[in-house]
Short mmCIF file of C-alpha atoms and ligand atoms in Angstrom, two decimals:
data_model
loop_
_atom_site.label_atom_id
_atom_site.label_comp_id
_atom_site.label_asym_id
_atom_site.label_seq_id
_atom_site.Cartn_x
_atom_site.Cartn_y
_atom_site.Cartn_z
CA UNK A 1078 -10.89 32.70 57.32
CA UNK A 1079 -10.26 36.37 56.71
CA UNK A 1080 -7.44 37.10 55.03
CA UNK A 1081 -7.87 40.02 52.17
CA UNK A 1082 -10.14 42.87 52.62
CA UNK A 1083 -10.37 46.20 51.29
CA UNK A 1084 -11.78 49.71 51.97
CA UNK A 1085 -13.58 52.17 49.62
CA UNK A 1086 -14.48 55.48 50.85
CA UNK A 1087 -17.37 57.20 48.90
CA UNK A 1088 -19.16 60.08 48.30
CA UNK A 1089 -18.61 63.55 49.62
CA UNK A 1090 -15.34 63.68 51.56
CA UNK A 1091 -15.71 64.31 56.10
CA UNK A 1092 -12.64 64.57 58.29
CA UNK A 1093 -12.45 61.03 59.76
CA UNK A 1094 -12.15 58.79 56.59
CA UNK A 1095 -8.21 58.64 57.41
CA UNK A 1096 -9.10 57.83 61.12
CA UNK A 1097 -11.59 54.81 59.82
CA UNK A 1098 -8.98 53.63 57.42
CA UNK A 1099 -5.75 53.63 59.93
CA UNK A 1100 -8.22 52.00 62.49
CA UNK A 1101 -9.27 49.01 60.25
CA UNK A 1102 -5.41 48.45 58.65
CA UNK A 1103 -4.27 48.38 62.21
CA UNK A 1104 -6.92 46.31 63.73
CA UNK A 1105 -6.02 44.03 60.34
CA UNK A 1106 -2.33 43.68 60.40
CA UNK A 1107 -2.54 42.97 64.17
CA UNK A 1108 -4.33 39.41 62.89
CA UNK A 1109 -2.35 38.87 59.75
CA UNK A 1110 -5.13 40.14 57.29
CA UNK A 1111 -3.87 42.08 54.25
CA UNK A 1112 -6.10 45.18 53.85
CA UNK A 1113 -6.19 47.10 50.34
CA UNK A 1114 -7.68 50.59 49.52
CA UNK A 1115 -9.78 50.69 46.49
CA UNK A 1116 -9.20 54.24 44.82
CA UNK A 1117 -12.18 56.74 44.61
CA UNK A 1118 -14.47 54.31 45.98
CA UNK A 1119 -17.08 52.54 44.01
CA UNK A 1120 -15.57 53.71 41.13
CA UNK A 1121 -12.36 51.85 41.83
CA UNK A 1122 -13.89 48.51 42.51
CA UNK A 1123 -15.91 48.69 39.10
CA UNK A 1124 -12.10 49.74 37.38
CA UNK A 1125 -9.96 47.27 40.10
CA UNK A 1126 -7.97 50.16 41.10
CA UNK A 1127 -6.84 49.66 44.26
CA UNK A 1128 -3.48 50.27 46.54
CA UNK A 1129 -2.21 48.14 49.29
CA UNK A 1130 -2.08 50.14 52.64
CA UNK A 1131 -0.06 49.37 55.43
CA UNK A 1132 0.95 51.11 58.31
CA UNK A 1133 4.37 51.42 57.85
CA UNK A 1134 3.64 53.05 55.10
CA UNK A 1135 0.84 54.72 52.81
CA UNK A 1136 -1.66 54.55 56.26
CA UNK A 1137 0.95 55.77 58.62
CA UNK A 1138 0.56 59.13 60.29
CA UNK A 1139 -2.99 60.04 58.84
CA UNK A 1140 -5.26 59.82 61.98
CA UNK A 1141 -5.69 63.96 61.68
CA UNK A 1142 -5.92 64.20 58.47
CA UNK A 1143 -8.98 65.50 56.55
CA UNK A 1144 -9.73 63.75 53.33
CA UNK A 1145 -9.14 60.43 52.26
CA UNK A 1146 -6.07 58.89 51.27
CA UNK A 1147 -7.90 56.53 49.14
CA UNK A 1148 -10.23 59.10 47.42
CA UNK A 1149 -13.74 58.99 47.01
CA UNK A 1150 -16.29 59.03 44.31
CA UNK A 1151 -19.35 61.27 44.08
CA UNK A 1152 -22.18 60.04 41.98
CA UNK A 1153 -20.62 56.38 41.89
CA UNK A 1154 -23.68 54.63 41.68
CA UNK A 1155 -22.53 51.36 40.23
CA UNK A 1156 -26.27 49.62 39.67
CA UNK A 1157 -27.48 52.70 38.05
CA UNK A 1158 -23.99 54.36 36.14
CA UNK A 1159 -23.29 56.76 33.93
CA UNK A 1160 -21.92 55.28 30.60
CA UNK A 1161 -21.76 56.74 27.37
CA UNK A 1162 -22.47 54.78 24.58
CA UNK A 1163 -23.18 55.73 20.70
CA UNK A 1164 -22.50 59.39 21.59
CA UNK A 1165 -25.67 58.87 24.50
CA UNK A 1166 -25.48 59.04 27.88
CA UNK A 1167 -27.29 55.98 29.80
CA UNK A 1168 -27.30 54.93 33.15
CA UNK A 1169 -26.66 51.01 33.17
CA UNK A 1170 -26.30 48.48 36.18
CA UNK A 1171 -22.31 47.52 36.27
CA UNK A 1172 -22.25 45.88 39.53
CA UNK A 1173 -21.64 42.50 37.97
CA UNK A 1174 -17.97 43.46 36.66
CA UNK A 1175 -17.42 44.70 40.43
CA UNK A 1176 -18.47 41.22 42.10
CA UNK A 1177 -16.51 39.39 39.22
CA UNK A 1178 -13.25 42.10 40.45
CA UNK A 1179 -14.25 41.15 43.77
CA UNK A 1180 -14.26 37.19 43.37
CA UNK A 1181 -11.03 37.05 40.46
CA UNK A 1182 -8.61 38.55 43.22
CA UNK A 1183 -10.20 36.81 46.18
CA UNK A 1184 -11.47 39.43 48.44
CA UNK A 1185 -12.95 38.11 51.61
CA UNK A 1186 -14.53 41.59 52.53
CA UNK A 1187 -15.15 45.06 51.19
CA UNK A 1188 -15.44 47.66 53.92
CA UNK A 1189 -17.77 50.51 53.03
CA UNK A 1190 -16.94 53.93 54.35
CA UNK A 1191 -19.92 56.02 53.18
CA UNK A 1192 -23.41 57.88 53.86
CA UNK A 1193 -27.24 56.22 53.13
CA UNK A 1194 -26.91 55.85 48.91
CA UNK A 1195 -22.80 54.00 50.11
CA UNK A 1196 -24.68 51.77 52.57
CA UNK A 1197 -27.48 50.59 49.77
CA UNK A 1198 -25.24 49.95 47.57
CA UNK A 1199 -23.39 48.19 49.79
CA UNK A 1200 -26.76 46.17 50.59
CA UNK A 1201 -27.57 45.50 47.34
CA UNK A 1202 -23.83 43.94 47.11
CA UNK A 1203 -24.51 41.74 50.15
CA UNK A 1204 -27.96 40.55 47.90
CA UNK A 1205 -25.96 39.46 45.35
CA UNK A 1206 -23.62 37.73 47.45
CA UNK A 1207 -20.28 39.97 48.25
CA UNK A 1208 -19.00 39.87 52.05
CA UNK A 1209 -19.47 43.72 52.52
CA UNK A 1210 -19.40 45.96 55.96
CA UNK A 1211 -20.08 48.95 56.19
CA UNK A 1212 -19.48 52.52 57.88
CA UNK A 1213 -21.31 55.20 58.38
CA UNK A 1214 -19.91 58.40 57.29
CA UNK A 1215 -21.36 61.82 56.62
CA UNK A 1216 -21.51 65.37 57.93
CA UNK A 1217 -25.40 65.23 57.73
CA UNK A 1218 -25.41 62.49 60.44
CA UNK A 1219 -28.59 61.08 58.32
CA UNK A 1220 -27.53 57.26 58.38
CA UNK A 1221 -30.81 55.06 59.79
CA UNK A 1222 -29.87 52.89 62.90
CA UNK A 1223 -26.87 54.56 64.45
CA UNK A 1224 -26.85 57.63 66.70
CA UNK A 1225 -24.19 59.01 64.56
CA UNK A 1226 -22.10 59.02 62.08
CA UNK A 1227 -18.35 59.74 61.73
CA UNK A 1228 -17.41 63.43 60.45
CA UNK A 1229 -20.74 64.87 62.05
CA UNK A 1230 -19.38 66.07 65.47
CA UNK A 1231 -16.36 68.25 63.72
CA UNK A 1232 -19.07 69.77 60.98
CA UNK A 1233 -21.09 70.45 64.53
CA UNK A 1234 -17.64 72.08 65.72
CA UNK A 1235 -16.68 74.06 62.61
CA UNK A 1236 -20.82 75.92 63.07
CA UNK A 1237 -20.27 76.21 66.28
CA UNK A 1238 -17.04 78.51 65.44
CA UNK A 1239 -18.62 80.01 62.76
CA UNK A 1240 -21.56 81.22 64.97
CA UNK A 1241 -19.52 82.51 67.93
CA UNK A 1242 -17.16 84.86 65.05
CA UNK A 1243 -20.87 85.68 63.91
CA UNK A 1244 -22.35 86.51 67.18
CA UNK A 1245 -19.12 89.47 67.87
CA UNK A 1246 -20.43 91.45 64.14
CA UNK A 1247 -24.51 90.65 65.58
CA UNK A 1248 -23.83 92.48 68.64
CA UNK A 1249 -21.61 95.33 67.59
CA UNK A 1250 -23.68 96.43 64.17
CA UNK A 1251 -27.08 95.77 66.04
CA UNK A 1252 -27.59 93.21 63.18
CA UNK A 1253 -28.83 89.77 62.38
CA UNK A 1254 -26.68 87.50 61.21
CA UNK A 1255 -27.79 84.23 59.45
CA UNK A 1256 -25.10 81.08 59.01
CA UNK A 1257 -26.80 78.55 56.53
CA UNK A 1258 -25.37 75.03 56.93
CA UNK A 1259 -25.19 71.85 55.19
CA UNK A 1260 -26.85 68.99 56.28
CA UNK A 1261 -29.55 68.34 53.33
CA UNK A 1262 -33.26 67.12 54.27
CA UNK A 1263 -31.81 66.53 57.74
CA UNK A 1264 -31.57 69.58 60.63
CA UNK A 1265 -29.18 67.71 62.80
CA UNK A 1266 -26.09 70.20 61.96
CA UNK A 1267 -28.22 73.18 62.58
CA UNK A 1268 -30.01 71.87 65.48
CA UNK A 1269 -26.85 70.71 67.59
CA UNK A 1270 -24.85 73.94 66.43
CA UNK A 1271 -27.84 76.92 66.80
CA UNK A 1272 -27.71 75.08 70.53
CA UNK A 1273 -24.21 74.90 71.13
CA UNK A 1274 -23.56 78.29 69.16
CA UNK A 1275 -26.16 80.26 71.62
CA UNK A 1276 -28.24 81.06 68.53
CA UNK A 1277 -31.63 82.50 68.67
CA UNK A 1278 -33.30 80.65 65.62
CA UNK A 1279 -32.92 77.61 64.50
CA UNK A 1280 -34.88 76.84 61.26
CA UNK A 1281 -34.35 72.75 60.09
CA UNK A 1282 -36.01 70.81 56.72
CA UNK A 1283 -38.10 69.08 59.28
CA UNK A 1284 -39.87 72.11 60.59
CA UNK A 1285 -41.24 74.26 57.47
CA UNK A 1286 -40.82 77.84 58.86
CA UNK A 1287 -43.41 80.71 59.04
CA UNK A 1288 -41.08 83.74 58.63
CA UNK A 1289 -43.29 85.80 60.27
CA UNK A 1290 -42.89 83.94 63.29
CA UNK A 1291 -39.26 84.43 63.30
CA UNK A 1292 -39.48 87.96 62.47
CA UNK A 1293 -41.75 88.12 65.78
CA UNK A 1294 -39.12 86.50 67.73
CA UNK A 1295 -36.33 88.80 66.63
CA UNK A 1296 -38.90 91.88 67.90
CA UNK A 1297 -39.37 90.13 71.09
CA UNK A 1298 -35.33 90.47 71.56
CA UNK A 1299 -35.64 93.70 70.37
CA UNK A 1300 -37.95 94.86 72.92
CA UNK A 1301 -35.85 93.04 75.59
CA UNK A 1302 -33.14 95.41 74.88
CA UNK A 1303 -31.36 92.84 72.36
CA UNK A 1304 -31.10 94.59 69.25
CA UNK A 1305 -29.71 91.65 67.16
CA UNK A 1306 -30.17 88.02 66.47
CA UNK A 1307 -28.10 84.88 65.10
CA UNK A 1308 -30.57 82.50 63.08
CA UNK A 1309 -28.99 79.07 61.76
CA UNK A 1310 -30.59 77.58 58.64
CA UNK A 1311 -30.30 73.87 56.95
CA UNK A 1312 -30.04 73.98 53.61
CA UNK A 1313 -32.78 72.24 53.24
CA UNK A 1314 -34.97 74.49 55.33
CA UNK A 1315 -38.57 74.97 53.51
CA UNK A 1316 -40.97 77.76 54.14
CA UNK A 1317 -44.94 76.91 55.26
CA UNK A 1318 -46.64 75.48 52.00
CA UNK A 1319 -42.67 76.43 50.38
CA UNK A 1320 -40.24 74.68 48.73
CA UNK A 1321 -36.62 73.97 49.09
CA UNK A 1322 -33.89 76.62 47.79
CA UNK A 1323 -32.30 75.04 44.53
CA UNK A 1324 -28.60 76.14 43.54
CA UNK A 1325 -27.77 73.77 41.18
CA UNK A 1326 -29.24 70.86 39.33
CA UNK A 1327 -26.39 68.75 37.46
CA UNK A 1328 -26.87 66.46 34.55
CA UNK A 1329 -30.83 67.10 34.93
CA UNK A 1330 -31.10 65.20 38.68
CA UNK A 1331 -30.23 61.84 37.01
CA UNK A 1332 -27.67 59.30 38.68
CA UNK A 1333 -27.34 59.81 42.57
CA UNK A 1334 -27.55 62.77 44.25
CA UNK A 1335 -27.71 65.48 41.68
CA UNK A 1336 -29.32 68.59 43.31
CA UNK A 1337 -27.22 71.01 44.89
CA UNK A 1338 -29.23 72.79 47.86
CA UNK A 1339 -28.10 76.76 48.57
CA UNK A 1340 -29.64 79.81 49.05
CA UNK A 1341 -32.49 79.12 51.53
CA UNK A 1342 -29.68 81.87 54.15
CA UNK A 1343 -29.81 84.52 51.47
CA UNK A 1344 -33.83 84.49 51.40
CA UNK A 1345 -33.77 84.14 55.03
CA UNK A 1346 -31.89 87.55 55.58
CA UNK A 1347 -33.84 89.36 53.29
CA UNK A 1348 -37.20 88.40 54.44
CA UNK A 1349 -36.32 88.97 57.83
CA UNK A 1350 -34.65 92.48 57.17
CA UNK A 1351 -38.09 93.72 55.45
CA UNK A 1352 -40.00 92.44 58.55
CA UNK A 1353 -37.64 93.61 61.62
CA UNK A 1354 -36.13 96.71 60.46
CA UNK A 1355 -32.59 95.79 60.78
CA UNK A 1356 -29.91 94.85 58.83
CA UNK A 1357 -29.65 91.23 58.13
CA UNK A 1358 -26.51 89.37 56.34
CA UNK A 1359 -26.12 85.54 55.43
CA UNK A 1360 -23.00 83.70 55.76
CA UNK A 1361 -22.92 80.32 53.75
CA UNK A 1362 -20.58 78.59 55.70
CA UNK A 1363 -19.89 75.52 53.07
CA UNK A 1364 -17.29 72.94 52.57
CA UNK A 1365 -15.46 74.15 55.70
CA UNK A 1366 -17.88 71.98 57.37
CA UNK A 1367 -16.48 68.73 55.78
CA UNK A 1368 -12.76 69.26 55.38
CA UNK A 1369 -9.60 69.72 57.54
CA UNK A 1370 -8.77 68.16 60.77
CA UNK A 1371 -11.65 65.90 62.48
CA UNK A 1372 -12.21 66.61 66.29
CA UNK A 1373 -11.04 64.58 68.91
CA UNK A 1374 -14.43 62.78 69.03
CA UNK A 1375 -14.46 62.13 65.35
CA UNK A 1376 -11.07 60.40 65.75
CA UNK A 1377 -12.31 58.15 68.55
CA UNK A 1378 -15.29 57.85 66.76
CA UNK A 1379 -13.26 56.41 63.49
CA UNK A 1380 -10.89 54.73 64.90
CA UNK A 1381 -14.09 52.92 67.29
CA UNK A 1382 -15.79 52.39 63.66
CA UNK A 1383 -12.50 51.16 62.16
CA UNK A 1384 -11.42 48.70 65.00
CA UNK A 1385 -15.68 46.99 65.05
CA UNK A 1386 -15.69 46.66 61.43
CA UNK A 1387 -12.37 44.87 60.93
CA UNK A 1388 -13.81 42.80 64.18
CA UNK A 1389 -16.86 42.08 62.57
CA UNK A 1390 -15.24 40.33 59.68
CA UNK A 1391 -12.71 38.63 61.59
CA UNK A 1392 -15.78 36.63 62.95
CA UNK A 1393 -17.46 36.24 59.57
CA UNK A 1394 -20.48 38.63 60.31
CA UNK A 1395 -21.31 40.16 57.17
CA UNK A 1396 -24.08 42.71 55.47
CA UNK A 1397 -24.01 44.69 58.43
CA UNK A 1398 -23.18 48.53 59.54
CA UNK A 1399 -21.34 48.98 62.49
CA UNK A 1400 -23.25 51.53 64.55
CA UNK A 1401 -23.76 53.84 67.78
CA UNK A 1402 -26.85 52.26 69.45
CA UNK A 1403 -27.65 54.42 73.16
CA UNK A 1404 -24.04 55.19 73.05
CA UNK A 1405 -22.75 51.58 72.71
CA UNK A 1406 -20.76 50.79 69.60
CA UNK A 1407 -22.47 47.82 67.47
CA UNK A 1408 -23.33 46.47 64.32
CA UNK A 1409 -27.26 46.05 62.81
CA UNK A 1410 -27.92 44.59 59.06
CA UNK A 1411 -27.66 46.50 56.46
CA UNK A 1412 -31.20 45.19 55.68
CA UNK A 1413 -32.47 47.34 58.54
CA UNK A 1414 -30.36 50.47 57.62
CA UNK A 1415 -31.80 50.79 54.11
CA UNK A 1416 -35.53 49.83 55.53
CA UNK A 1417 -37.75 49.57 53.01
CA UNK A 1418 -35.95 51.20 50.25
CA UNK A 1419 -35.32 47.13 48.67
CA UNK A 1420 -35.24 47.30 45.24
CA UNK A 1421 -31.58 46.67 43.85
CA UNK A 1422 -30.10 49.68 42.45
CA UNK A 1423 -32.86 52.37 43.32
CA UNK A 1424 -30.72 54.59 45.71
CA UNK A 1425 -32.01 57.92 45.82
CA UNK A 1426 -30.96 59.76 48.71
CA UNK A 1427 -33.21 62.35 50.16
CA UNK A 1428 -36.14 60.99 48.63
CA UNK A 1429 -39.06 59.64 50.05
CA UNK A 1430 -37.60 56.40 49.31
CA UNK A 1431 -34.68 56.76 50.92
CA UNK A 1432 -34.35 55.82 54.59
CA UNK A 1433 -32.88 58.87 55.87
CA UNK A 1434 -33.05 59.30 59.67
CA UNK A 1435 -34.32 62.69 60.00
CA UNK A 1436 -34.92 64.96 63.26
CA UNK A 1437 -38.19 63.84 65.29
CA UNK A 1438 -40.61 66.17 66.57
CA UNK A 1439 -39.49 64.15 70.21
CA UNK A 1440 -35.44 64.24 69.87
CA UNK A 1441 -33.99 65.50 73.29
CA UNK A 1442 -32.58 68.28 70.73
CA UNK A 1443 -35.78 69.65 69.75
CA UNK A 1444 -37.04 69.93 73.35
CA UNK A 1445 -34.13 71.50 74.63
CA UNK A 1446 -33.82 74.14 71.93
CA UNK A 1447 -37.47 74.67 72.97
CA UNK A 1448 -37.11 74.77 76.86
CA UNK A 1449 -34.56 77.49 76.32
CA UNK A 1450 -36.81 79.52 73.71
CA UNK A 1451 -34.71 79.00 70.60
CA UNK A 1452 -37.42 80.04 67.73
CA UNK A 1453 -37.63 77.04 65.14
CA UNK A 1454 -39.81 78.96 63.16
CA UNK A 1455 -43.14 77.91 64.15
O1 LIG B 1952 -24.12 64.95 52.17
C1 LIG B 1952 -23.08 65.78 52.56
C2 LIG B 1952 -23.20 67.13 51.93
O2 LIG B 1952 -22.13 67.94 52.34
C3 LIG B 1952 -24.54 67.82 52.17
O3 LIG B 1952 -24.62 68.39 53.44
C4 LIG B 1952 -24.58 68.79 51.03
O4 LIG B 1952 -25.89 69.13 50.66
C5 LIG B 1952 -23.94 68.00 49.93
O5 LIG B 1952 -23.14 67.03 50.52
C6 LIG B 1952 -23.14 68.81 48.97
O6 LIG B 1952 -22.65 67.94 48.03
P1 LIG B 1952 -21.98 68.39 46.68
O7 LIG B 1952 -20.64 68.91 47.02
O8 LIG B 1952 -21.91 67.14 45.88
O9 LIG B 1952 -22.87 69.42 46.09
#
């Protein structure tokens, strides 16, 4: 029988965590299950700080809220953490002290909000035994086995804004303008947004761009009459036989997810205003993709999430994800989700270990962006 669980949101913050967590408290007070909030996310269950959340209170009125009420950690890695000891750093495995947390104040389930290093983690947990579901949650929409994850679609919204302000400067100054978005190895912001934003070129990590391609295609416009172009670029967008654009590299690329990816829009413009002629400007367009208000479809999306997670433990069906699968909400193991990335503690997102789902060559995306001659870049 269920009858304590608790949330942790964790790692880089998407509109939709509130939804997730007001959908799970309902769904838990509606069957008399007390539902806690562990605070900054793997990092509170190592410290066992957590809040109780209820919905008359602390979760009430939070469904549009970006953010998380619970805060999340970045860089939380608990097998692999950052301690200091002797004046050192050193990364040490710590997830012991969490199961003991766990176990001492009798836990039935820990709900994991969270992208592809959340969910291993949260695998690794189920290994050693914890009750653990978990949630897929990032802007980059990268989690394997689900069509999507929550905080994606208002990312896809907030490009999609950016690019139509873009396209009014494009067409009066005669210019191209560039929006570089977030999404890391994975093109699926730029990809859905350059198609929904009516941009010309879309240029994603899974396609390594010749530039002098896109410069072509920006000539063919040119010649049509259209004397501008908007290009969208992932941030981790690589030129033929290139690599990707670096902005940061924090505490040498040890721990999680320590390499910041920027710049890639900046060396876009300039190489494309040497080869066209015209005048090219970059707009990075940031954090605005993960914060604020989530769209309606994120909140349905959450609150779908929220409602099949707390379900799934209800019925004692553990070490899963609860996922889109062809547009159906359901759950997989979290086995499956991390593939064959098995080793305990080894989460290293956007690696080749990691089990990022990345766009295919065959994704209904790529061929319509084709069929209606947006360049990506090749
Ligand atoms: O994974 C989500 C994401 O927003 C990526 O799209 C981006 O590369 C990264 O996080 C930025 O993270 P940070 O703020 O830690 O640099």
């Amino acid at each position: 029988m269920v009858k304590k669980v608790a949330i942790l949101a964790n790692g880089g913050d998407v509109s939709g965590f509130n939804a997730v967590i007001r959908a799970i408290v309902k769904t838990a007070e509606k069957n008399n299950v007390e539902c806690y909030g562990f605070i900054d996310g793997y990092r509170g269950l190592l410290e066992n700080n957590y809040i109780k959340l209820s919905t008359t209170g602390n979760a009430s009125g939070i469904l549009h809220k970006g953010g998380s009420i619970i805060g999340s950690s970045l860089n939380a890695n608990v097998f692999n953490y950052k301690v200091e000891e002797n004046g050192k750093i050193v990364y040490k495995d710590l997830s012991e002290k969490c199961i003991q947390n766990v176990k001492e104040d009798k836990f039935d389930c820990i709900f994991t909000l969270g992208g592809d290093s959340t969910q291993k983690s949260a695998r690794d947990f189920s290994v050693r035994g914890l009750n653990v579901i978990g949630v897929p949650k990032t802007i980059d929409n990268d989690v394997a086995c689900t069509d999507i994850t929550f905080g994606y679609n208002t990312a896809v919204t907030v490009a999609t804004e950016a690019l139509d302000r873009l396209h009014t400067t494009a067409e009066t100054h005669n210019r191209i303008m560039v929006l570089e978005v977030m999404g890391r190895n994975a093109g699926w912001i730029a990809l859905e947004s350059s198609i929904a934003g009516g941009a010309d070129v879309a240029l994603i990590p899974e396609i390594p761009y010749d530039i002098d391609v896109v410069a072509n295609a920006i000539k063919a416009r040119q010649k049509l009459g259209k004397n501008f172009s908007v290009v969208v670029v992932g941030e981790g967008a690589t030129p033929k036989g290139g690599s990707v654009v670096v902005k940061d590299v924090r505490e040498g690329g040890a721990g999680v997810i320590n390499t910041q990816l920027g710049g890639v829009g900046d060396v876009v413009a300039k190489e494309l205003e040497k080869r066209t002629g015209l005048i090219a400007r970059n707009t990075t367009l940031g954090y605005m993709q993960r914060g604020g208000t989530p769209t309606a479809y994120d909140r349905v999306l959450s609150t779908k999430y929220g409602a099949k997670a707390m379900e799934l433990a209800l019925e004692g069906k553990f070490g899963k994800l609860v996922v889109i699968k062809n547009g159906k909400l359901d759950s997989v193991d979290l086995e499956d989700v991390v593939g064959n990335n098995k080793n305990i503690g080894a989460v290293a997102a956007g690696t080749a270990d990691s089990n990022a789902k990345l766009v295919t060559m065959d994704d209904d995306l790529v061929k319509t962006a084709l069929d209606i001659g947006i360049c990506l870049g090749k």
